[in-house]
Amino acid sequence: MTFDALWAAIEPVGRDLRSGGYRRFAWTREDATLREWFAGEAAVRGLSLTLDRAGNQWAWWGDPDAAASAGRPGVVMGSHLDSVPDGGAYDGPLGVVSAFAALDALRARGFIPSRPVGVVNFADEEGARFGVACGGSRIITGALDGERARGLRDADGTTLAEAVARAGRDPAHLGPDPEALRRIGVFVELHVEQGRALADLDRPVAVGSSIWPHGRWRLDLLGEANHAGTTRLEDRRDPMLALAAVITAAREAASARGCVATVGKVLVEPNGVNAIPSAVRAWLDARGPDEPDVRAVAEEVAARGGTLAVEESFTAETAFSAPLRDRLAALLGDAPVLGTGAGHDAGILAAAGIPAAMLFVRNPTGVSHSPAEHAERADCLAGVDALALTVADLAGPDGVVPRPRGEDR
């Protein structure tokens, strides 16, 4: 099947016709449709489909268990299919569609791998529903405790355990999955670039070098509900003023420390136009090249709001395997090597000691997490070719990738 046909099959799923953006949240009807599509594509290709303890889907060409036992674990490519609210079409799905298209291209060329080749769809990468990014990969690596994961709640109060159960899976299974991890010899994630470095460099594809430290914090700002028309200004305890200070502080603290910070989600109680709020809950996303600076931004922002920053997730800097990075850059014609401020499942696996790499496909606008996110068809096809070339190299007779040690990780 061609890239175009694969892309067209999922393009309508979860799309808001008014905004043009996508709402593909974990363990929802839209997510189930996408998971069914993934399973169908695996079946059409004769791939074996497995689910790990977090519900991540793995489609295998070859026997990953036998290969792992023989010391030749598989080469895996893929990404995720969920989205942020009103997100773009490419963030995540481009990597999954490109993985199937790359596998098709390899087979069309008569390539026979010397180790299994897998395609993965990671669950809940964005964390848009339950608040923890890369949930599927964090759970199987143990970075997110299974008990904590089961207790995560969405905006309607539904727990992850309840959502997983409604989707037909046993939430008791959520937890580390060393058997799933031992099948992976190397993981390569293709992703649309979330910036415009490649547009400036006039190159279609780049290799990832590292992921900045990044975290999410919750800030609870308390006030007192009262009448908007009869309460004197001097008598008000309005938490929206603290929210304004938090938003301003995020910009100022991040700018001063060479970071980026965003207050992108807010809940207001009671959320009435003629009522002074009783409470505001805000979430801060902060990222930067240096972990102490990122954490300092969160502390400064919380202090300006007169509250504490409750850490909901944090990922330290993740440097991808240097030998693997250099190998792929050379293989792809001295492709540019770029760092990123965005988190990815590849980073979670790399932090767990699995050789991992990323390929970025040019985004002409640099816009992401928005309906304006875009990649030209020619660049998408260049990404498929780069991914196929990468897998052919890694899954060929001499495609051995050592587990990282120390600075090689």
Coordinates of C-alpha atoms in Angstrom, one line a residue:
M1 CA 0.0 0.0 0.0
T2 CA 1.3 3.5 -0.8
F3 CA 2.1 6.2 1.7
D4 CA -0.9 8.2 0.2
A5 CA -3.4 5.4 0.8
L6 CA -2.2 4.8 4.3
W7 CA -2.4 8.5 5.1
A8 CA -5.8 8.9 3.6
A9 CA -7.2 6.0 5.7
I10 CA -6.6 7.8 9.0
E11 CA -6.9 11.4 8.0
P12 CA -10.6 11.9 8.9
V13 CA -10.4 10.1 12.3
G14 CA -10.9 12.5 15.2
R15 CA -10.8 15.7 13.0
D16 CA -12.8 18.7 14.1
L17 CA -14.3 20.2 10.9
R18 CA -14.5 23.6 12.5
S19 CA -10.9 24.0 13.6
G20 CA -9.3 21.5 11.2
G21 CA -7.4 20.1 14.2
Y22 CA -7.5 16.6 15.7
R23 CA -8.9 15.3 19.0
R24 CA -7.5 11.8 19.3
F25 CA -7.3 11.1 23.0
A26 CA -6.1 7.9 24.6
W27 CA -8.6 5.2 25.2
T28 CA -11.5 7.0 23.5
R29 CA -13.6 5.9 20.5
E30 CA -11.3 7.7 18.1
D31 CA -8.3 6.0 19.7
A32 CA -10.1 2.6 19.3
T33 CA -10.6 3.4 15.6
L34 CA -6.9 4.1 15.1
R35 CA -5.9 1.0 17.0
E36 CA -8.2 -1.1 14.8
W37 CA -6.6 0.5 11.7
F38 CA -3.1 -0.4 13.0
A39 CA -4.2 -4.0 13.7
G40 CA -5.7 -4.2 10.2
E41 CA -2.5 -2.9 8.6
A42 CA -0.5 -5.5 10.5
A43 CA -2.8 -8.2 9.4
V44 CA -2.7 -7.2 5.7
R45 CA 1.1 -7.5 5.8
G46 CA 1.1 -10.8 7.6
L47 CA 2.7 -9.3 10.7
S48 CA 2.2 -10.8 14.2
L49 CA 0.4 -8.3 16.5
T50 CA 1.2 -8.2 20.2
L51 CA 0.1 -5.9 23.0
D52 CA 2.4 -5.1 26.0
R53 CA 1.3 -4.4 29.6
A54 CA 0.5 -0.7 28.8
G55 CA -1.5 -1.5 25.7
N56 CA 1.1 -0.4 23.2
Q57 CA 0.7 -2.2 19.9
W58 CA 3.6 -4.0 18.2
A59 CA 3.5 -5.5 14.7
W60 CA 6.4 -7.9 14.0
W61 CA 8.0 -9.2 10.8
G62 CA 9.8 -12.2 12.2
D63 CA 9.8 -13.8 15.6
P64 CA 11.0 -11.3 18.2
D65 CA 11.1 -13.7 21.1
A66 CA 13.3 -16.3 19.3
A67 CA 15.5 -13.5 18.1
A68 CA 15.9 -11.9 21.5
S69 CA 16.8 -15.3 23.0
A70 CA 19.4 -15.7 20.3
G71 CA 20.9 -12.3 21.2
R72 CA 19.6 -10.6 18.0
P73 CA 16.7 -8.5 19.2
G74 CA 14.6 -6.6 16.6
V75 CA 14.8 -3.2 14.9
V76 CA 11.6 -1.2 15.7
M77 CA 10.2 1.9 14.0
G78 CA 7.0 3.8 14.8
S79 CA 5.6 6.5 17.0
H80 CA 2.0 7.3 18.3
L81 CA -1.4 8.0 17.0
D82 CA -3.0 10.2 19.7
S83 CA -3.0 14.0 19.7
V84 CA -3.2 17.1 21.8
P85 CA -6.5 19.1 21.7
D86 CA -6.9 20.5 18.2
G87 CA -3.4 19.1 17.3
G88 CA -1.9 18.8 13.8
A89 CA -2.2 15.8 11.5
Y90 CA 1.5 14.9 11.5
D91 CA 2.7 14.8 15.1
G92 CA 2.9 11.0 15.8
P93 CA 0.9 9.6 12.9
L94 CA 3.6 10.5 10.4
G95 CA 5.9 8.2 12.2
V96 CA 3.5 5.2 12.2
V97 CA 2.4 5.7 8.6
S98 CA 6.0 6.1 7.5
A99 CA 7.0 2.9 9.3
F100 CA 4.4 0.8 7.4
A101 CA 5.4 2.5 4.2
A102 CA 9.1 1.9 4.8
L103 CA 8.4 -1.8 5.5
D104 CA 6.5 -2.0 2.3
A105 CA 9.4 -0.4 0.4
L106 CA 11.9 -2.8 1.9
R107 CA 9.8 -5.8 0.9
A108 CA 9.3 -4.4 -2.6
R109 CA 13.1 -4.2 -2.9
G110 CA 13.4 -7.9 -1.9
F111 CA 15.1 -7.1 1.4
I112 CA 15.2 -10.0 3.9
P113 CA 16.1 -8.9 7.4
S114 CA 18.6 -10.8 9.5
R115 CA 16.6 -9.9 12.6
P116 CA 12.9 -9.1 13.3
V117 CA 11.6 -5.7 12.1
G118 CA 8.7 -4.2 14.2
V119 CA 6.3 -1.3 13.9
V120 CA 4.9 0.2 17.2
N121 CA 2.0 2.4 18.1
F122 CA 2.7 3.8 21.6
A123 CA -0.4 4.6 23.7
D124 CA -1.0 8.1 25.1
E125 CA 2.2 9.8 24.1
E126 CA 0.8 13.3 24.3
G127 CA -0.7 12.9 27.8
A128 CA -3.6 15.1 26.7
R129 CA -6.2 13.2 28.6
F130 CA -4.5 11.9 31.7
G131 CA -1.8 14.5 32.1
V132 CA 1.4 12.4 31.8
A133 CA 3.2 12.5 28.5
C134 CA 4.6 9.3 27.0
G135 CA 2.4 7.2 29.3
G136 CA 2.7 4.0 27.3
S137 CA 6.4 4.0 27.1
R138 CA 6.8 5.3 30.7
I139 CA 4.7 2.4 32.0
I140 CA 6.5 -0.4 30.3
T141 CA 10.0 1.0 31.3
G142 CA 8.9 1.5 34.9
A143 CA 9.3 5.3 34.7
L144 CA 5.6 5.6 35.5
D145 CA 4.5 3.4 38.4
G146 CA 1.5 1.2 37.5
E147 CA -0.4 2.1 40.6
R148 CA 0.0 5.8 39.9
A149 CA -0.9 5.3 36.3
R150 CA -4.2 3.5 37.2
G151 CA -5.1 6.5 39.4
L152 CA -4.6 9.2 36.9
R153 CA -7.8 11.1 36.1
D154 CA -9.0 13.0 33.1
A155 CA -11.0 16.3 33.2
D156 CA -14.3 14.4 33.8
G157 CA -12.9 12.4 36.7
T158 CA -12.5 9.1 34.8
T159 CA -9.4 7.2 35.9
L160 CA -7.0 5.6 33.5
A161 CA -7.9 2.3 35.0
E162 CA -11.6 2.9 34.2
A163 CA -10.8 4.0 30.6
V164 CA -8.6 1.0 30.0
A165 CA -11.3 -1.3 31.3
R166 CA -13.9 0.3 29.1
A167 CA -11.6 -0.4 26.2
G168 CA -11.7 -4.1 27.0
R169 CA -8.3 -4.4 28.8
D170 CA -7.5 -5.4 32.3
P171 CA -6.0 -2.3 34.1
A172 CA -4.3 -4.6 36.6
H173 CA -1.8 -5.5 33.8
L174 CA -0.5 -1.9 33.7
G175 CA 3.1 -2.1 34.7
P176 CA 6.7 -2.6 33.7
D177 CA 7.2 -5.1 30.8
P178 CA 10.8 -6.3 30.5
E179 CA 9.7 -9.0 28.0
A180 CA 8.5 -6.3 25.6
L181 CA 11.7 -4.3 26.1
R182 CA 14.0 -7.3 25.5
R183 CA 12.6 -7.7 22.0
I184 CA 13.9 -4.3 21.0
G185 CA 17.5 -4.1 19.8
V186 CA 17.2 -0.6 18.5
F187 CA 14.3 1.9 18.1
V188 CA 14.0 4.5 15.4
E189 CA 11.3 7.1 15.6
L190 CA 10.5 9.3 12.6
H191 CA 8.7 12.6 13.5
V192 CA 7.7 15.8 11.9
E193 CA 10.1 18.5 13.0
Q194 CA 8.5 20.8 15.7
G195 CA 10.4 23.9 14.6
R196 CA 11.8 25.2 11.4
A197 CA 15.5 24.5 11.5
L198 CA 15.3 22.2 8.5
A199 CA 13.5 24.9 6.5
D200 CA 16.3 27.3 7.2
L201 CA 18.9 24.6 6.3
D202 CA 16.9 23.6 3.1
R203 CA 17.1 19.9 4.0
P204 CA 14.2 17.4 4.1
V205 CA 15.4 15.1 6.9
A206 CA 17.6 15.4 10.0
V207 CA 18.8 13.1 12.8
G208 CA 18.0 13.8 16.4
S209 CA 20.8 14.4 18.9
S210 CA 19.0 14.9 22.3
I211 CA 15.9 16.0 24.0
W212 CA 15.9 18.9 26.4
P213 CA 14.9 18.4 30.1
H214 CA 11.2 19.1 30.4
G215 CA 8.5 18.9 33.0
R216 CA 4.9 19.7 33.8
W217 CA 3.8 21.2 37.1
R218 CA 0.3 21.9 38.6
L219 CA -0.3 25.2 40.4
D220 CA -3.4 25.5 42.7
L221 CA -4.4 29.1 43.2
L222 CA -7.0 29.7 45.9
G223 CA -9.4 32.6 46.3
E224 CA -12.9 33.3 47.5
A225 CA -16.0 33.1 45.4
N226 CA -18.1 36.2 45.5
H227 CA -20.5 38.4 43.5
A228 CA -18.8 40.2 40.5
G229 CA -21.1 43.2 40.8
T230 CA -21.4 43.9 44.5
T231 CA -17.9 43.0 45.9
R232 CA -15.6 45.9 46.3
L233 CA -12.2 45.5 44.7
E234 CA -10.4 45.9 48.0
D235 CA -12.5 43.1 49.5
R236 CA -11.8 40.6 46.8
R237 CA -9.7 37.4 46.9
D238 CA -9.5 36.8 43.2
P239 CA -7.2 34.0 42.2
M240 CA -7.2 35.2 38.6
L241 CA -4.8 37.9 39.6
A242 CA -2.4 35.2 40.8
L243 CA -2.9 33.5 37.5
A244 CA -2.0 36.7 35.7
A245 CA 1.2 36.8 37.8
V246 CA 2.0 33.2 37.0
I247 CA 1.6 33.7 33.3
T248 CA 3.8 36.8 33.3
A249 CA 6.4 35.1 35.5
A250 CA 6.5 32.1 33.2
R251 CA 7.6 34.3 30.3
E252 CA 10.0 36.4 32.3
A253 CA 11.7 33.5 34.2
A254 CA 12.1 31.4 31.1
S255 CA 13.6 34.3 29.1
A256 CA 16.1 35.1 31.9
R257 CA 17.3 31.5 32.0
G258 CA 17.3 30.5 28.4
C259 CA 14.3 28.3 28.7
V260 CA 10.8 28.1 27.3
A261 CA 7.7 28.0 29.5
T262 CA 4.0 27.8 28.8
V263 CA 0.8 28.0 30.8
G264 CA -1.5 26.3 28.4
K265 CA -4.2 24.7 30.5
V266 CA -6.4 26.4 33.1
L267 CA -9.4 25.2 35.1
V268 CA -11.5 27.9 36.8
E269 CA -14.1 27.4 39.6
P270 CA -17.0 28.0 39.5
N271 CA -16.3 29.4 36.0
G272 CA -19.2 31.9 35.9
V273 CA -19.0 35.2 34.0
N274 CA -20.6 37.1 36.9
A275 CA -18.7 35.3 39.8
I276 CA -15.3 35.9 41.3
P277 CA -13.6 32.5 41.1
S278 CA -13.0 30.5 44.2
A279 CA -10.0 28.6 42.7
V280 CA -7.9 28.4 39.6
R281 CA -5.8 25.4 38.7
A282 CA -3.1 26.0 36.1
W283 CA -0.5 23.8 34.5
L284 CA 3.0 24.9 33.7
D285 CA 5.2 23.3 31.0
A286 CA 8.8 24.3 31.2
R287 CA 11.8 23.1 29.1
G288 CA 15.4 24.1 28.5
P289 CA 18.9 22.9 27.8
D290 CA 19.8 22.8 31.5
E291 CA 17.8 21.0 34.2
P292 CA 18.6 23.3 37.1
D293 CA 17.3 26.2 35.1
V294 CA 14.1 24.4 34.1
R295 CA 13.4 23.6 37.7
A296 CA 14.2 27.1 38.8
V297 CA 11.7 28.5 36.3
A298 CA 9.0 26.3 37.9
E299 CA 9.9 27.5 41.4
E300 CA 10.0 31.2 40.4
V301 CA 6.6 30.9 38.7
A302 CA 5.0 29.3 41.7
A303 CA 6.5 31.8 44.0
R304 CA 5.0 34.7 42.0
G305 CA 1.6 33.0 42.2
G306 CA 1.9 32.5 46.0
T307 CA 1.7 28.7 45.7
L308 CA 3.7 25.6 45.2
A309 CA 4.5 23.8 41.9
V310 CA 3.4 20.2 42.1
E311 CA 5.5 18.2 39.7
E312 CA 3.3 15.8 37.6
S313 CA 6.0 14.6 35.3
F314 CA 9.7 15.4 34.6
T315 CA 12.1 14.0 32.1
A316 CA 15.8 14.7 32.4
E317 CA 17.9 15.5 29.3
T318 CA 18.1 12.5 27.0
A319 CA 21.0 12.2 24.7
F320 CA 20.5 9.6 22.0
S321 CA 23.2 7.0 21.4
A322 CA 26.2 9.0 19.9
P323 CA 27.5 6.0 17.8
L324 CA 24.0 5.4 16.4
R325 CA 23.4 9.1 15.8
D326 CA 26.6 9.5 13.8
R327 CA 26.0 6.3 11.9
L328 CA 22.6 7.4 10.7
A329 CA 23.8 11.0 9.9
A330 CA 26.5 9.5 7.7
L331 CA 24.2 6.9 6.1
L332 CA 21.7 9.7 5.2
G333 CA 24.3 11.8 3.3
D334 CA 25.6 13.9 6.3
A335 CA 22.1 14.8 7.4
P336 CA 21.9 17.6 9.9
V337 CA 21.9 16.7 13.5
L338 CA 19.4 18.6 15.6
G339 CA 18.3 18.7 19.3
T340 CA 14.7 19.2 20.3
G341 CA 12.7 20.6 23.1
A342 CA 9.8 18.2 22.5
G343 CA 9.5 14.9 24.4
H344 CA 9.1 11.6 22.6
D345 CA 8.8 7.9 23.3
A346 CA 12.3 7.4 21.8
G347 CA 13.6 9.5 24.7
I348 CA 11.9 7.3 27.3
L349 CA 13.4 4.2 25.7
A350 CA 16.8 5.7 25.4
A351 CA 16.7 6.7 29.1
A352 CA 15.9 3.0 29.9
G353 CA 19.1 1.9 28.1
I354 CA 17.7 0.9 24.7
P355 CA 19.6 2.2 21.7
A356 CA 17.3 4.8 20.1
A357 CA 17.4 7.4 17.4
M358 CA 15.1 10.0 15.8
L359 CA 14.6 11.2 12.3
F360 CA 12.9 14.6 11.7
V361 CA 11.0 15.5 8.6
R362 CA 11.0 19.2 7.5
N363 CA 8.1 21.3 8.7
P364 CA 8.0 24.4 6.4
T365 CA 6.1 26.6 8.9
G366 CA 7.7 25.3 12.1
V367 CA 4.2 25.2 13.6
S368 CA 3.3 22.1 15.7
H369 CA 0.5 21.1 18.1
S370 CA -1.8 23.2 15.9
P371 CA -3.9 22.6 12.8
A372 CA -1.3 24.6 10.9
E373 CA 1.3 21.8 11.4
H374 CA 2.4 20.6 8.0
A375 CA 4.9 18.6 5.9
E376 CA 5.1 18.5 2.2
R377 CA 4.4 15.2 0.5
A378 CA 7.9 15.1 -1.1
D379 CA 9.5 15.5 2.3
C380 CA 7.3 12.8 3.8
L381 CA 8.4 10.5 1.0
A382 CA 12.0 11.5 1.7
G383 CA 11.4 10.5 5.3
V384 CA 10.1 7.1 4.3
D385 CA 13.1 6.5 2.1
A386 CA 15.4 7.6 5.0
L387 CA 13.6 5.3 7.4
A388 CA 13.8 2.3 4.9
L389 CA 17.5 2.9 4.4
T390 CA 18.0 3.1 8.2
V391 CA 16.2 -0.2 8.8
A392 CA 18.0 -1.9 6.0
D393 CA 21.3 -0.9 7.5
L394 CA 20.4 -1.8 11.1
A395 CA 18.5 -5.1 10.3
G396 CA 21.0 -6.3 7.7
P397 CA 23.6 -8.9 8.4
D398 CA 26.0 -6.5 10.1
G399 CA 23.4 -4.3 11.7
V400 CA 24.6 -4.7 15.3
V401 CA 23.9 -1.8 17.7
P402 CA 25.5 -2.1 21.1
R403 CA 23.6 -1.2 24.2
P404 CA 24.6 2.2 25.4
R405 CA 27.1 2.7 28.3
G406 CA 27.9 5.9 30.0
E407 CA 28.3 8.8 27.7
D408 CA 27.3 6.7 24.6
R409 CA 23.7 6.7 25.8

